[in-house]
Each structure stands twice: as C-alpha cells, then as structure tokens.
Short mmCIF file of C-alpha atoms in Angstrom, two decimals:
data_model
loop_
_atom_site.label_atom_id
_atom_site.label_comp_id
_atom_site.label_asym_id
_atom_site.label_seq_id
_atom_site.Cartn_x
_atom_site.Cartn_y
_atom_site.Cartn_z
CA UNK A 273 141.99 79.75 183.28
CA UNK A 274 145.52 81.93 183.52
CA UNK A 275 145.51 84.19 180.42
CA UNK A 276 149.36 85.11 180.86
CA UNK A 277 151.58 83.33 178.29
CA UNK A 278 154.34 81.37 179.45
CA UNK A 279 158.11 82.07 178.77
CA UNK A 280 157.87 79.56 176.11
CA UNK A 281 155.00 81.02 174.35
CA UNK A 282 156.78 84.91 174.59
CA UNK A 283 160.14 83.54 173.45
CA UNK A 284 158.20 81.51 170.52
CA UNK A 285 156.71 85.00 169.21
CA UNK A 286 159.42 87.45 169.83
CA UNK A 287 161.49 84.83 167.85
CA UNK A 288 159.30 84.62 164.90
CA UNK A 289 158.43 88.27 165.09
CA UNK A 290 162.49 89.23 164.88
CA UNK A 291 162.69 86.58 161.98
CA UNK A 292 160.27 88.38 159.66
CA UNK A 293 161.10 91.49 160.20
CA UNK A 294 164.40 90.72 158.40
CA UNK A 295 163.23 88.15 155.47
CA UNK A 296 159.54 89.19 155.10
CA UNK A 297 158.77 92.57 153.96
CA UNK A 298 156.40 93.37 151.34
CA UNK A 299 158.90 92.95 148.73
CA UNK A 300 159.75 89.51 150.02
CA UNK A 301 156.34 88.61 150.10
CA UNK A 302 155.87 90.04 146.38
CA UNK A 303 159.14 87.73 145.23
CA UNK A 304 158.32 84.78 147.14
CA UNK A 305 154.77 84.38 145.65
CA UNK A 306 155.48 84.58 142.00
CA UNK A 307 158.15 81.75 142.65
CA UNK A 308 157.07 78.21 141.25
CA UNK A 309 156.20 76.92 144.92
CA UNK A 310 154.39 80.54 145.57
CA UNK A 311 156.55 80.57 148.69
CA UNK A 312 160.04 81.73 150.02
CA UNK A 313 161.64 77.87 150.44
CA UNK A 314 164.50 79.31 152.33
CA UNK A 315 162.18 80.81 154.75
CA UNK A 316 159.84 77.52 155.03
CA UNK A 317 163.72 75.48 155.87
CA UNK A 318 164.08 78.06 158.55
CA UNK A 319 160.32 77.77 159.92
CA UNK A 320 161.04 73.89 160.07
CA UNK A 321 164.41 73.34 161.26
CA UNK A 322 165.15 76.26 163.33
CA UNK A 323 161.81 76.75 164.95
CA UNK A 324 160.21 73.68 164.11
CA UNK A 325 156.87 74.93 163.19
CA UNK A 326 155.62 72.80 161.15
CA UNK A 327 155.85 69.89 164.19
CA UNK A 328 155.08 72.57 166.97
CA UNK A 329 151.93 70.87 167.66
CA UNK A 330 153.00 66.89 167.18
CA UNK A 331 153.83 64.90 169.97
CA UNK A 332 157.62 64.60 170.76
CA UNK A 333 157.43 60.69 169.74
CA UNK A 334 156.85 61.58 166.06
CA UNK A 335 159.67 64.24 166.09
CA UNK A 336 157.23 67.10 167.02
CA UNK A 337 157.88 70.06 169.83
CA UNK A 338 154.86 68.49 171.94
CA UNK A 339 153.21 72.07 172.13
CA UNK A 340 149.51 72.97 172.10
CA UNK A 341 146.73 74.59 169.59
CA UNK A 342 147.93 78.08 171.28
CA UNK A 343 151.02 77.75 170.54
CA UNK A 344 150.67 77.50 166.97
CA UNK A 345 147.65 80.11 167.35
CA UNK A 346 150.71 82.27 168.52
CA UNK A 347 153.04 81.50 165.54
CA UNK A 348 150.43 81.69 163.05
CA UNK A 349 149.27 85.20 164.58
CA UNK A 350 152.83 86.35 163.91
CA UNK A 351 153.07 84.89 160.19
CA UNK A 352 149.75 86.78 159.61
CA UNK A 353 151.20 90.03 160.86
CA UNK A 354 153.88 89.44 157.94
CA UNK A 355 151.55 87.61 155.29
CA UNK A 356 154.29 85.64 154.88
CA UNK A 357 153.29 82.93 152.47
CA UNK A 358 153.93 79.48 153.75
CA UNK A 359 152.78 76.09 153.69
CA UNK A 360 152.18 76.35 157.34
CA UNK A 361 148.36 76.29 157.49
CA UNK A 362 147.99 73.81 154.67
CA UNK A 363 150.45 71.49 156.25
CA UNK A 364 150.31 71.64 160.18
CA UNK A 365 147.04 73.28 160.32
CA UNK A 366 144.97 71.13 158.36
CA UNK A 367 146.79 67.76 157.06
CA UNK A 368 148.72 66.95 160.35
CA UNK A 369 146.38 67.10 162.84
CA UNK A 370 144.06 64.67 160.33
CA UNK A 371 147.22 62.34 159.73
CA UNK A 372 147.42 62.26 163.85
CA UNK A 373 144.28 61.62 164.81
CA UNK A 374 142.92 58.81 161.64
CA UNK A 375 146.24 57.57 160.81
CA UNK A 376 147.51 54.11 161.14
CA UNK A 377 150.33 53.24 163.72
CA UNK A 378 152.94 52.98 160.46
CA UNK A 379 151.14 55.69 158.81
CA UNK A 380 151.65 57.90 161.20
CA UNK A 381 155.64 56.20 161.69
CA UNK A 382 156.16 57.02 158.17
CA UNK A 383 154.71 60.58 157.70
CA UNK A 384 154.26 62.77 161.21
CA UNK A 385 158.39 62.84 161.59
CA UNK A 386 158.71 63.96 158.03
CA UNK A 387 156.48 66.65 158.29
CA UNK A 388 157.36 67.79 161.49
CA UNK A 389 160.87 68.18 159.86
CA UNK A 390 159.26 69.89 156.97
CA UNK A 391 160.64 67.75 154.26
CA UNK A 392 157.01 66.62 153.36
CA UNK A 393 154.53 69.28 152.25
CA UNK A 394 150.69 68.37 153.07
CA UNK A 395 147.42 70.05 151.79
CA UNK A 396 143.95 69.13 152.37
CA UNK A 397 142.09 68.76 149.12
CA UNK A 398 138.13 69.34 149.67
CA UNK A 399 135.85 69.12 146.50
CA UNK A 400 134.30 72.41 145.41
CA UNK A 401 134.24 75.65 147.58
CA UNK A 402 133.12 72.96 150.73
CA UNK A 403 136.38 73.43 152.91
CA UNK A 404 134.40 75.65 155.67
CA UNK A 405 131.21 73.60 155.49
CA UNK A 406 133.68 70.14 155.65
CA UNK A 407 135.01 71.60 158.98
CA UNK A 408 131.46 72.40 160.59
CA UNK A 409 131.87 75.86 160.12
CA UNK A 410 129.00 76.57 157.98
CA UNK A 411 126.49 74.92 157.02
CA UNK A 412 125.79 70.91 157.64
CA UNK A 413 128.55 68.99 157.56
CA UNK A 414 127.07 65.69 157.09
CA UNK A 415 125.86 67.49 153.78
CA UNK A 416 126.83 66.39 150.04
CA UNK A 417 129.24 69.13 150.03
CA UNK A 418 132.30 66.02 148.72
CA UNK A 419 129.53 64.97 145.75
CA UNK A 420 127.29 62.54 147.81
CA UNK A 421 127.80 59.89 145.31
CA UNK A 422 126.74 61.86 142.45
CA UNK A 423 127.93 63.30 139.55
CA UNK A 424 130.91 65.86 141.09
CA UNK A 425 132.74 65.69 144.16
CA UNK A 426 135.47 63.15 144.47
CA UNK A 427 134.44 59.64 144.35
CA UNK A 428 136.56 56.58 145.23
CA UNK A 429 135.83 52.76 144.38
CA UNK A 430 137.78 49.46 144.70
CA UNK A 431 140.23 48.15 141.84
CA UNK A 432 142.70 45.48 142.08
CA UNK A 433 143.17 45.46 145.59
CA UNK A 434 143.43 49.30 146.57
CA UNK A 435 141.49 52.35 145.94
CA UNK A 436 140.98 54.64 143.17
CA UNK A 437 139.69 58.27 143.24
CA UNK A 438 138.58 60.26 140.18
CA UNK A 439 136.66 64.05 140.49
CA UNK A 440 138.11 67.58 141.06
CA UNK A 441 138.77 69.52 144.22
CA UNK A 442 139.25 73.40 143.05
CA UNK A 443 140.45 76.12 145.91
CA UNK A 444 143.49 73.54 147.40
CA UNK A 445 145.56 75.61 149.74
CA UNK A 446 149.43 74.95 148.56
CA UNK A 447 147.77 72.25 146.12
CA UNK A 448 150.10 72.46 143.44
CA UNK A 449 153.19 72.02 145.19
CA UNK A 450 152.15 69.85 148.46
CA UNK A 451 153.95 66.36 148.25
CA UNK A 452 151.00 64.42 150.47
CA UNK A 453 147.49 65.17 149.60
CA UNK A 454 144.82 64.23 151.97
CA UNK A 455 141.84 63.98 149.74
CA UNK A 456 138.09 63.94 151.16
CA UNK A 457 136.13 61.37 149.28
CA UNK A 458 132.76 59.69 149.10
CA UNK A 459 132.65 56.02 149.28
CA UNK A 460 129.83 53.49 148.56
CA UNK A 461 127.97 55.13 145.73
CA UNK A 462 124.88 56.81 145.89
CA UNK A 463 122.57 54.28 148.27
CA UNK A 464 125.41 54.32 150.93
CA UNK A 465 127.65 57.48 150.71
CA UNK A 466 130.19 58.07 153.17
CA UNK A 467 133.21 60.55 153.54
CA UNK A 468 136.58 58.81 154.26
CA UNK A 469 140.02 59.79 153.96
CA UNK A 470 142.69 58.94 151.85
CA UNK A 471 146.22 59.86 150.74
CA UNK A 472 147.88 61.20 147.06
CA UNK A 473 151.53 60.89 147.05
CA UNK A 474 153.02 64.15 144.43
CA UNK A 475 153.63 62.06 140.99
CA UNK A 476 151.00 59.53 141.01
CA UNK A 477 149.79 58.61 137.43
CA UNK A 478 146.47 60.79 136.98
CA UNK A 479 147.00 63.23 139.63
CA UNK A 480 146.93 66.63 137.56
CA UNK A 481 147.64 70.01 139.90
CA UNK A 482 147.36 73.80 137.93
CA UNK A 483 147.76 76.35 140.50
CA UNK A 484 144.75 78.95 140.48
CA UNK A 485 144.97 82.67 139.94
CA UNK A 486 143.66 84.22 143.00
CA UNK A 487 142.74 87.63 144.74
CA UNK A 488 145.00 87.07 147.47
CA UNK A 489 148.71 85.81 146.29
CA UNK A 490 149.70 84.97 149.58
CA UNK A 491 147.35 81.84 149.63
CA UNK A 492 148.60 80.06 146.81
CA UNK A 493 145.32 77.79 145.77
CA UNK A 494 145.21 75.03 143.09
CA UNK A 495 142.76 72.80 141.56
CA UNK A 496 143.38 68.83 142.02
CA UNK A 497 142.12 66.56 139.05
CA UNK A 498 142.43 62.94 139.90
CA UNK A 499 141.89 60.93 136.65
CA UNK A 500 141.36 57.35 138.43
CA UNK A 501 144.70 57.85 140.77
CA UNK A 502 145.77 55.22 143.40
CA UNK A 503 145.14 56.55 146.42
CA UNK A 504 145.78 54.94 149.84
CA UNK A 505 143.02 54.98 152.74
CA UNK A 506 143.98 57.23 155.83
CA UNK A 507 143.60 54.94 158.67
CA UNK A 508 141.34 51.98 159.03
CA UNK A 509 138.68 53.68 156.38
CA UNK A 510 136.38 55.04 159.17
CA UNK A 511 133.72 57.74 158.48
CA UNK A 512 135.64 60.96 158.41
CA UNK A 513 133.17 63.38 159.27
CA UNK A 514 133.90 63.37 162.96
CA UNK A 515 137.81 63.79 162.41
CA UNK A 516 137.04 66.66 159.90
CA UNK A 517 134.52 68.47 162.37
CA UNK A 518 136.91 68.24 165.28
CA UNK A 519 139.66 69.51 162.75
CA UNK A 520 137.58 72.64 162.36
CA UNK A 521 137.53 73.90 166.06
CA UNK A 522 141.45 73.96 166.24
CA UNK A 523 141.88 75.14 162.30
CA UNK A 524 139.08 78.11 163.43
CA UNK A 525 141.10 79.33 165.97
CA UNK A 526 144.37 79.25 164.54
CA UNK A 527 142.91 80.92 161.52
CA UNK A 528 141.51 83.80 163.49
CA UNK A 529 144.68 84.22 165.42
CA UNK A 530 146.35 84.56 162.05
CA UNK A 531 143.63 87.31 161.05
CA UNK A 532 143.90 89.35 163.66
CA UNK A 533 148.04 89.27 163.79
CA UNK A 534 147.22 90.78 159.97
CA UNK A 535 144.80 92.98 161.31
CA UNK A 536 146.78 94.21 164.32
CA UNK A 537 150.17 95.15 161.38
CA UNK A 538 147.50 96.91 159.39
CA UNK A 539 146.14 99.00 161.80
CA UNK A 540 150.12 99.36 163.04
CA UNK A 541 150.86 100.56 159.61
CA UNK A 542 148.01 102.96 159.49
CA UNK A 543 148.98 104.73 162.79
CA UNK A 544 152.60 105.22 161.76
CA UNK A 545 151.68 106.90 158.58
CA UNK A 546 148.63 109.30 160.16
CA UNK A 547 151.54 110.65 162.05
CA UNK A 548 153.61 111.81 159.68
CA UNK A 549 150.89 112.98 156.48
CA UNK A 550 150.48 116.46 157.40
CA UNK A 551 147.50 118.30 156.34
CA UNK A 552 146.40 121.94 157.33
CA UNK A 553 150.06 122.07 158.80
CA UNK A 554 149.65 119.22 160.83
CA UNK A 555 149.74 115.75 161.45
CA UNK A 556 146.41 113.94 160.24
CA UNK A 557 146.63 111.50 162.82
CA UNK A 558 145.80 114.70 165.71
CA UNK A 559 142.41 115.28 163.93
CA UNK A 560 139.60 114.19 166.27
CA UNK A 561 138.00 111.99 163.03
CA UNK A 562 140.64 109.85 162.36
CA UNK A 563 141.85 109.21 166.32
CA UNK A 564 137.94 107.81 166.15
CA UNK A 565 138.11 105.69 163.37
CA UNK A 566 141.71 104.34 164.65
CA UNK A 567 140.16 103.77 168.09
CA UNK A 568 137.43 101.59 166.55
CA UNK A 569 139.38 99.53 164.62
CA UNK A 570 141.81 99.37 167.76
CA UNK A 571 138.70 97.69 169.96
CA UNK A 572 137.79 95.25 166.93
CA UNK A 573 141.68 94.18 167.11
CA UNK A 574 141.63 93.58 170.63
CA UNK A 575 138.37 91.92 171.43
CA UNK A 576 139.22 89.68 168.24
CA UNK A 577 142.48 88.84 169.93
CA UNK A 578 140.68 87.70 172.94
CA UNK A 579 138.48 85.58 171.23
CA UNK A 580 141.16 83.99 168.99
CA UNK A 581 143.11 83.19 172.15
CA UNK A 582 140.46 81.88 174.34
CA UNK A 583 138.99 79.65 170.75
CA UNK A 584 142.75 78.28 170.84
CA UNK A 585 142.61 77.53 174.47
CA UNK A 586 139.28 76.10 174.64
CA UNK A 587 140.57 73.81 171.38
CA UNK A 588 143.53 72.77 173.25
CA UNK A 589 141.57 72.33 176.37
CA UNK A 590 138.97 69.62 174.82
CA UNK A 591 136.09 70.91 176.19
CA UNK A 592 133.77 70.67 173.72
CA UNK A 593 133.22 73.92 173.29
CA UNK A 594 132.14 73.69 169.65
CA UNK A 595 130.84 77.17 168.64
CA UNK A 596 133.67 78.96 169.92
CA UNK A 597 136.31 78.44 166.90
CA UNK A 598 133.19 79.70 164.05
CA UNK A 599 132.73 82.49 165.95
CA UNK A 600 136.10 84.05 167.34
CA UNK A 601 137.01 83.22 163.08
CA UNK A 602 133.93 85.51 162.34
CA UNK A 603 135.03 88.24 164.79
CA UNK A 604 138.60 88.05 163.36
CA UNK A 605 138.00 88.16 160.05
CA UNK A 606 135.66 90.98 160.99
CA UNK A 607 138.50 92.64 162.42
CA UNK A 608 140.73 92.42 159.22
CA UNK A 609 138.61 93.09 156.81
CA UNK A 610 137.72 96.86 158.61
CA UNK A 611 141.55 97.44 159.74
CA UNK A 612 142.40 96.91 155.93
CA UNK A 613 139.83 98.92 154.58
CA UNK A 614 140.36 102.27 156.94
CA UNK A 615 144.06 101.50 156.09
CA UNK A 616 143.24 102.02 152.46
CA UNK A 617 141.31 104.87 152.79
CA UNK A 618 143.23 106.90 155.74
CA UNK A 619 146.47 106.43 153.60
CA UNK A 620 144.64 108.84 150.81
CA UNK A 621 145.25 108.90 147.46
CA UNK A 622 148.07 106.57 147.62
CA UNK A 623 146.52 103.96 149.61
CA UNK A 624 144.35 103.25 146.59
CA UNK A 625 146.80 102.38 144.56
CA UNK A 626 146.90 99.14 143.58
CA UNK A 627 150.58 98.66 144.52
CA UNK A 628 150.50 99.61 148.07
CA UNK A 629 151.21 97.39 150.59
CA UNK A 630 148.13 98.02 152.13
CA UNK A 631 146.52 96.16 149.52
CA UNK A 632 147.64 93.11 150.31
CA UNK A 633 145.91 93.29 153.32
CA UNK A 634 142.90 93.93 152.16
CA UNK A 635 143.41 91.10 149.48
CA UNK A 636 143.97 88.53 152.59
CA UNK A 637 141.42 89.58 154.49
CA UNK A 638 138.75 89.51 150.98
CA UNK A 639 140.41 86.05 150.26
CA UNK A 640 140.20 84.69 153.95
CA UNK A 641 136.10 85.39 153.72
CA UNK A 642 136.18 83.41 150.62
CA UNK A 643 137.70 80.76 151.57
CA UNK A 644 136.76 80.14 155.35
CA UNK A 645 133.82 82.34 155.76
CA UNK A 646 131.56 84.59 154.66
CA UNK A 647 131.12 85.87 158.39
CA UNK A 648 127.56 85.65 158.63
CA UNK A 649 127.44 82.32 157.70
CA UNK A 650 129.91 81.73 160.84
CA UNK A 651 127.73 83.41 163.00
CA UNK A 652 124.26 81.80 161.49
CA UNK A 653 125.82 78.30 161.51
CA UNK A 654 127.16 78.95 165.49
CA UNK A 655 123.49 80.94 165.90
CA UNK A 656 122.03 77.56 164.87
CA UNK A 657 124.11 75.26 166.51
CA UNK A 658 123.47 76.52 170.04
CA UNK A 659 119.78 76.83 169.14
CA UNK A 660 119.55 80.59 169.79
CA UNK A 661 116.41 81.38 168.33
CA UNK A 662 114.50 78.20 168.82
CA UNK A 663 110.78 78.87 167.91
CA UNK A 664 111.28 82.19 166.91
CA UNK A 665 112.38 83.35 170.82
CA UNK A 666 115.79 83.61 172.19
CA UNK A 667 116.77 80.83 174.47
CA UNK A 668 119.04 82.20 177.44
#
C-alpha cells in the first residue's frame, strides 16, 4: 500500500480548501442553513459543476470523474473542516452509490448523469433512528429496524400494476428538499418480510416532507410521510440488505474523514486563539497544561486521520475488510467530539457562549453520534463481528 496522495488527490483538496475559505465562514454557514433548502445553492452549483463532486466517485460513462472512495474521503474531509452544509453526503455518499450498484441499465441512464451534474438532489430515507444499524454499523442488520412487516416502518404492497409505500422515515438527511428519495421498505408482509429498494420522485401525491429542528443545523434532517405514494422499485426488486451493508463500509469511511477534517479546524482554531489570550502577562497557549491538553487532542486527530484514510482505501480496495469503516467512524467521531469540547473550554468564558463558532463544532460532532453512532456501539458491533471475545476469552 503507498500512503502518499497523488497530484490529483493534493490538487482536489487544496482546491476545495481555497474555495471555502472564501464562501464558507461561520457566517456563511449561519445564512446558508436558515435558507429554505438549509444550504448555500450557489455553493452546491459550484461543488457540482466546477469540481464535480457530487459525480467524483461515478464512472466516467454516467458523466462521473471516475475517482475512488478516497477521493471523496478527501473532499468530504475538507467540507467537514468548513461544516459547510451540503447535500453532498446525502446525495453522493449514500443515494448514488445505491442507484449504481441496484439500479437498472435505464435507471441508472436516466439518474447517475443527473446527479453527477448535480441537478438531481438524492437522500436516503431509513425508517426510525435505523440509518447506522441499516448500514451494518450497529447492531444486526438483517434486524426489523425498516418495521419487519409490522405496525411502523415503511411498508410497500402491489396496486394496479406498481408499488405503493405508506409509513414514516424521521431523521432524513436533506429530506425535505432532495428531488429522488431512495426509500428502504419491507415487502411481503409479516410471514415473508424483506427489505428492497425503491424510488420517490419530489411531488408525488402523498409524499409529505417537514424538515426537523435539530442540534446540529448543518445536517438539515426531515421526516418523510408517505400516505400510499407510487413509488418505483430500484432495480430488479432484489433483497437490499447486501447493497445497504456494502453501502456502509464506504459511507463509514467517508464519514470519519469528514469528522476528523472538523476535528482537525477545531483543534486549528483552538491553537490560534491560546496564542494570543494572555493571562499572567502571557500567552495561555505557553502554559505547560494547555500545550498537554492540545497535544492530546493533536494525537486523537492524527491517528483518526490514519484510520479514516486507510477505512477509505480498504473500501476502495474491495477487500472485504468489513470492520474497518465502524471502527475508524468510532475513532473519528471520538476525535471530534474531544477537539470540540477542549475548544469550548480552552476558549474561556467566551467559548461558552452559545454563539461562538466553536459551538458549532461541538453541535456536529453531538449530532454525528446521533445519527451514525453512539461510538461504543461502533466498537461493540465491530467487537462482535470479528468475534473478539468468543467464550468470554480474547481470540488473537
């Protein structure tokens, strides 16, 4: 394995990295979420047609770059350094690579080009808070976290022909303003229950999206009510579970490559103001304590970055490595959630205001554990997986 990034890969993140620094600061960020779309749509034409983001990881043939997982590990690190709310995760993190890989020939003709231009917005619509467990990151994914053919969940029968869907996903990354929804459903009833696929087109009769009040603005969320919609079945209506469980090593790893590009600005932002609060006639950053605490946070940055890039490799590299993606998101969530909280409390009295930028921060990195984690479920569920402590003894 060569660690060292290639030209391409350097030129993709100094280009992203010069971007943002112009057209996301906090304020940005601040404006952009309280817009309608809870995103800067200026910035997202940009990220598609300039950069091509949102196809950076599509084959060429579908209008993609032709680029790998670490690639857009390497963008998405540098939108987390910036928070910089975007549709990028909901769309070419989670909905593309799903459209690619169950999709039908014309299916994938008809919808890969248009998001790889980034005319059409794509979320992922899970029911309940089952989004990590639906991905194999916690938890059994063969579970009944879509409903199981009971009351809840998202169910989908046969009318007239096609397919209808009626239930409630809650906690829909870019939900409410997504034009494609890729909706997990349970097919067959209770005696034979099985997840498929299918796709919501935006303005189908039934489809109701409210966008949710969360902690963390920069994930805009949303809850999905589909009142008997007509929905149409991603691919040949094969078992999804497999599709969804691969999905979860590449999402994993782009996801902690995103955490720890917040959690590297964070601790960035910490270090530049320790050097110039002066305390005792001198610059708090020179006292032995807080050149600790920095340090510490500096080696949970760094070994998270290591395991984010080598979770994106190993995704990209189709080894099979299944445990790697849970756990390098564990270790950079880890990461954020102590480089946001020694950011808040090293900045003093101001930090804890609720208007600091540092807050938002510490509002991604309380969100992220809420939405993909909690951490120790990514480490039991990769603990478990790899049969660590089979009959109560550690297997080496």
């Amino acid at each position: 394995m060569d660690a060292r990034f290639t030209p391409e890969q350097d030129e993709i993140r100094r280009t992203l990295r010069e971007l943002l620094l112009k057209r996301c600061g906090p304020d940005e960020v601040r404006a952009a979420v309280r817009t309608a779309a809870g995103y800067d749509t200026g910035l997202w034409d940009t990220f598609a047609q300039q950069l091509g983001l949102p196809g950076l990881a599509l084959p060429e043939r579908y209008g993609g770059v032709g680029c790998s997982v670490t690639e857009l590990a390497l963008a998405c690190e540098e939108s987390g350094r910036a928070l910089a709310p975007s549709p990028l995760i909901s769309t070419a993190v989670l909905a593309a690579p799903l459209i690619l890989a169950l999709g039908t020939g014309d299916q994938r003709a008809a919808l890969l080009p248009r998001v790889a231009g980034g005319e059409l917005t794509a979320a992922l619509a899970v029911p309940g808070a089952g989004l990590p467990t639906a991905l194999g990151l916690v938890g059994d994914h063969h579970g009944d976290w879509a409903g199981g053919g009971r009351a809840g969940g998202v169910q989908a029968r046969r009318a007239d022909g096609g397919w209808r869907l009626y239930g409630q996903a809650a906690h829909v990354l870019d939900g409410h303003s997504a034009r494609l929804l890729v909706v997990a459903a349970h097919t067959g009833g209770f005696a034979r229950s099985r997840t498929s696929l299918f796709l919501v087109r935006e303005g189908a009769d039934g489809l109701v999206r409210t966008r949710q009040t969360s902690l963390d603005e920069t994930r805009a969320q949303a809850r999905v009510e589909l009142r008997d919609v007509a929905a149409e079945p991603l691919g040949d209506g094969a078992d999804a579970l497999g599709a969804l469980a691969g999905l979860g090593r590449s999402a994993a790893a782009v996801l902690a490559a995103e955490a720890v590009g917040a959690a590297d600005r964070a601790l960035e932002r910490t270090v530049e103001y320790v050097r110039q609060r002066e305390q005792f006639g001198r610059a708090i950053g020179t006292f032995q304590a807080v050149k600790h605490r920095l340090a510490d946070v500096y080696v949970r940055v760094q070994a998270a970055r290591s395991a984010a890039y080598y979770a994106a490799w190993a995704a990209g590299d189709g080894g099979g490595r299944e445990r790697v993606g849970g756990l390098a998101l564990a270790q950079a969530l880890e990461a954020l959630r102590t480089a946001a909280a020694e950011g808040i409390q090293l900045h003093g009295g101001i930090g804890f205001t609720w208007e600091h930028e540092a807050h938002l921060y510490f509002k991604r990195a309380s969100g992220d554990e809420l939405l993909f984690g909690p951490v120790h479920r990514l480490r039991a569920h990769a603990a478990d997986d790899a049969r660590l402590f089979e009959g109560g003894e550690v297997v080496v």
